[in-house]
Amino acid sequence: MKPLISIITPVFNSEKTIENCILSIKKQNNPNIEHIIVDGLSSDKTVDIIKKYQGTYNMVWQSEKDTGIADAMNKGFRLATGQFVAWIDADNYYDDKVYEHIFNKVKSNPETDIICGYVDVIDGDVIKTFKPDFPFTYKKSLLKNTGGIPVQPGVFFKRELFHKVNGFNTKYKVAGDYDFWVKVLKTNPKIEYSNIVFGYYKKEELGASQSARGIIKGLKEMLLIGKENSQTLIGKISLIIKYSIGWLSIYKKKIIKNHVK
């Protein structure tokens, strides 16, 4: 029997967080879920931790060199067999009852293509519930950029959508998820929204998209994606303002950190 849901986790040198991610899926204790972990040849204890749980639940994994997170994601999604899929980074995790909720949604409305919910953002000791600006549309994704697309780990979608848009573009190292969702939303999928928390997103200052360098690179990639999709001037201005605020936030944190030292 094929699983209803496939979860993909791209991972690289995440020994401090991968176990919590694994446990958030394993403890669902549901044979209708498969977990696919794609490791990029980690040099720490990540693989040892993955091996620890091999055979204890429906999980498969591989460890080989890749060209970045988009490449790892494509590998994972191509191995998936579930009707619905999702991805979750190694430093994030799911709510205990998210799968039960998704199962009920799929059962009650099999025509749904995407199911979206809220995400709790963890920033140090502060936890804030992020409530996306529903509904999502292709037009809004270009106008509000990252504020107009589903956020990981708050979204599950039909596997056929991944293949319909040819997966993730490996030329994008930071904004690949944005490019992916813009392409998906352009197909006008049927989306269902839930006012509950699906998962938890851990905000890390040194993350690829949250460092000062990552913000600059992300802005360049987002502008290119916007250009490819005929983004309006208002959308470009909104994008630049948002990334400028992000860069200033990182700069402010560094000043405070240095002052404390």
PDB file of N, CA and C in Angstrom, residues 2 26 30 43 48-49 54 65 86 102 120 151 178 190 195 198 202 207 228 240 242 257 261:
ATOM      1  N   LYS A   2       0.614   2.163  -0.932  1.00  0.00           N
ATOM      2  CA  LYS A   2       1.373   3.400  -0.992  1.00  0.00           C
ATOM      3  C   LYS A   2       0.936   4.341   0.137  1.00  0.00           C
ATOM      4  N   LYS A  26       8.121  10.487  13.474  1.00  0.00           N
ATOM      5  CA  LYS A  26       8.035   9.115  13.980  1.00  0.00           C
ATOM      6  C   LYS A  26       6.903   8.936  14.988  1.00  0.00           C
ATOM      7  N   ASN A  30       2.095   6.365  12.209  1.00  0.00           N
ATOM      8  CA  ASN A  30       1.095   6.142  11.171  1.00  0.00           C
ATOM      9  C   ASN A  30       1.757   5.534   9.932  1.00  0.00           C
ATOM     10  N   SER A  43      29.450  15.856   7.601  1.00  0.00           N
ATOM     11  CA  SER A  43      30.716  15.477   8.214  1.00  0.00           C
ATOM     12  C   SER A  43      30.631  15.404   9.736  1.00  0.00           C
ATOM     13  N   ASP A  48      24.841   9.360  11.737  1.00  0.00           N
ATOM     14  CA  ASP A  48      24.750   8.422  12.859  1.00  0.00           C
ATOM     15  C   ASP A  48      23.384   8.503  13.518  1.00  0.00           C
ATOM     16  N   ILE A  49      22.863   9.712  13.642  1.00  0.00           N
ATOM     17  CA  ILE A  49      21.547   9.905  14.253  1.00  0.00           C
ATOM     18  C   ILE A  49      20.459   9.348  13.347  1.00  0.00           C
ATOM     19  N   GLN A  54      16.711   4.193  11.752  1.00  0.00           N
ATOM     20  CA  GLN A  54      16.439   3.355  10.583  1.00  0.00           C
ATOM     21  C   GLN A  54      15.753   2.064  11.011  1.00  0.00           C
ATOM     22  N   LYS A  65      26.710  13.565  -2.279  1.00  0.00           N
ATOM     23  CA  LYS A  65      26.978  14.968  -2.581  1.00  0.00           C
ATOM     24  C   LYS A  65      25.864  15.548  -3.445  1.00  0.00           C
ATOM     25  N   ALA A  86       5.275  16.964   1.358  1.00  0.00           N
ATOM     26  CA  ALA A  86       5.673  18.182   2.050  1.00  0.00           C
ATOM     27  C   ALA A  86       7.157  18.081   2.302  1.00  0.00           C
ATOM     28  N   ILE A 102      -4.470  16.500   8.342  1.00  0.00           N
ATOM     29  CA  ILE A 102      -4.322  16.403   6.879  1.00  0.00           C
ATOM     30  C   ILE A 102      -5.107  15.224   6.343  1.00  0.00           C
ATOM     31  N   ASP A 120       4.290  28.206  13.939  1.00  0.00           N
ATOM     32  CA  ASP A 120       4.862  28.896  15.088  1.00  0.00           C
ATOM     33  C   ASP A 120       6.339  29.151  14.810  1.00  0.00           C
ATOM     34  N   VAL A 151       4.153  28.766   3.578  1.00  0.00           N
ATOM     35  CA  VAL A 151       5.407  28.729   4.315  1.00  0.00           C
ATOM     36  C   VAL A 151       5.657  27.328   4.870  1.00  0.00           C
ATOM     37  N   TYR A 178      10.571  30.034  -3.176  1.00  0.00           N
ATOM     38  CA  TYR A 178       9.722  31.089  -3.738  1.00  0.00           C
ATOM     39  C   TYR A 178       9.453  30.826  -5.217  1.00  0.00           C
ATOM     40  N   LYS A 190      -6.328  24.157  -6.416  1.00  0.00           N
ATOM     41  CA  LYS A 190      -7.391  24.269  -5.418  1.00  0.00           C
ATOM     42  C   LYS A 190      -6.759  24.198  -4.028  1.00  0.00           C
ATOM     43  N   ASN A 195      -7.008  27.125  10.127  1.00  0.00           N
ATOM     44  CA  ASN A 195      -6.577  28.095  11.124  1.00  0.00           C
ATOM     45  C   ASN A 195      -5.973  27.417  12.358  1.00  0.00           C
ATOM     46  N   PHE A 198       0.445  24.016  11.990  1.00  0.00           N
ATOM     47  CA  PHE A 198       0.908  22.763  11.393  1.00  0.00           C
ATOM     48  C   PHE A 198       2.281  22.358  11.935  1.00  0.00           C
ATOM     49  N   LYS A 202      12.181  27.138  13.267  1.00  0.00           N
ATOM     50  CA  LYS A 202      13.203  27.701  14.133  1.00  0.00           C
ATOM     51  C   LYS A 202      14.024  28.731  13.372  1.00  0.00           C
ATOM     52  N   GLY A 207      21.309  31.014   9.395  1.00  0.00           N
ATOM     53  CA  GLY A 207      20.705  30.239   8.326  1.00  0.00           C
ATOM     54  C   GLY A 207      21.030  30.840   6.975  1.00  0.00           C
ATOM     55  N   GLU A 228      11.467  37.140 -14.347  1.00  0.00           N
ATOM     56  CA  GLU A 228      11.028  36.022 -15.180  1.00  0.00           C
ATOM     57  C   GLU A 228       9.509  35.904 -15.217  1.00  0.00           C
ATOM     58  N   ILE A 240      12.145  44.913  -2.254  1.00  0.00           N
ATOM     59  CA  ILE A 240      13.357  45.611  -1.816  1.00  0.00           C
ATOM     60  C   ILE A 240      13.199  46.138  -0.393  1.00  0.00           C
ATOM     61  N   LYS A 242      11.212  44.934   1.966  1.00  0.00           N
ATOM     62  CA  LYS A 242      11.191  43.801   2.894  1.00  0.00           C
ATOM     63  C   LYS A 242      12.605  43.280   3.158  1.00  0.00           C
ATOM     64  N   LYS A 257      24.802  42.256  19.920  1.00  0.00           N
ATOM     65  CA  LYS A 257      25.629  41.122  20.340  1.00  0.00           C
ATOM     66  C   LYS A 257      27.046  41.584  20.672  1.00  0.00           C
ATOM     67  N   LYS A 261      29.065  41.747  24.460  1.00  0.00           N
ATOM     68  CA  LYS A 261      30.397  41.183  24.682  1.00  0.00           C
ATOM     69  C   LYS A 261      31.327  42.195  25.335  1.00  0.00           C
TER      70      LYS A 261
END
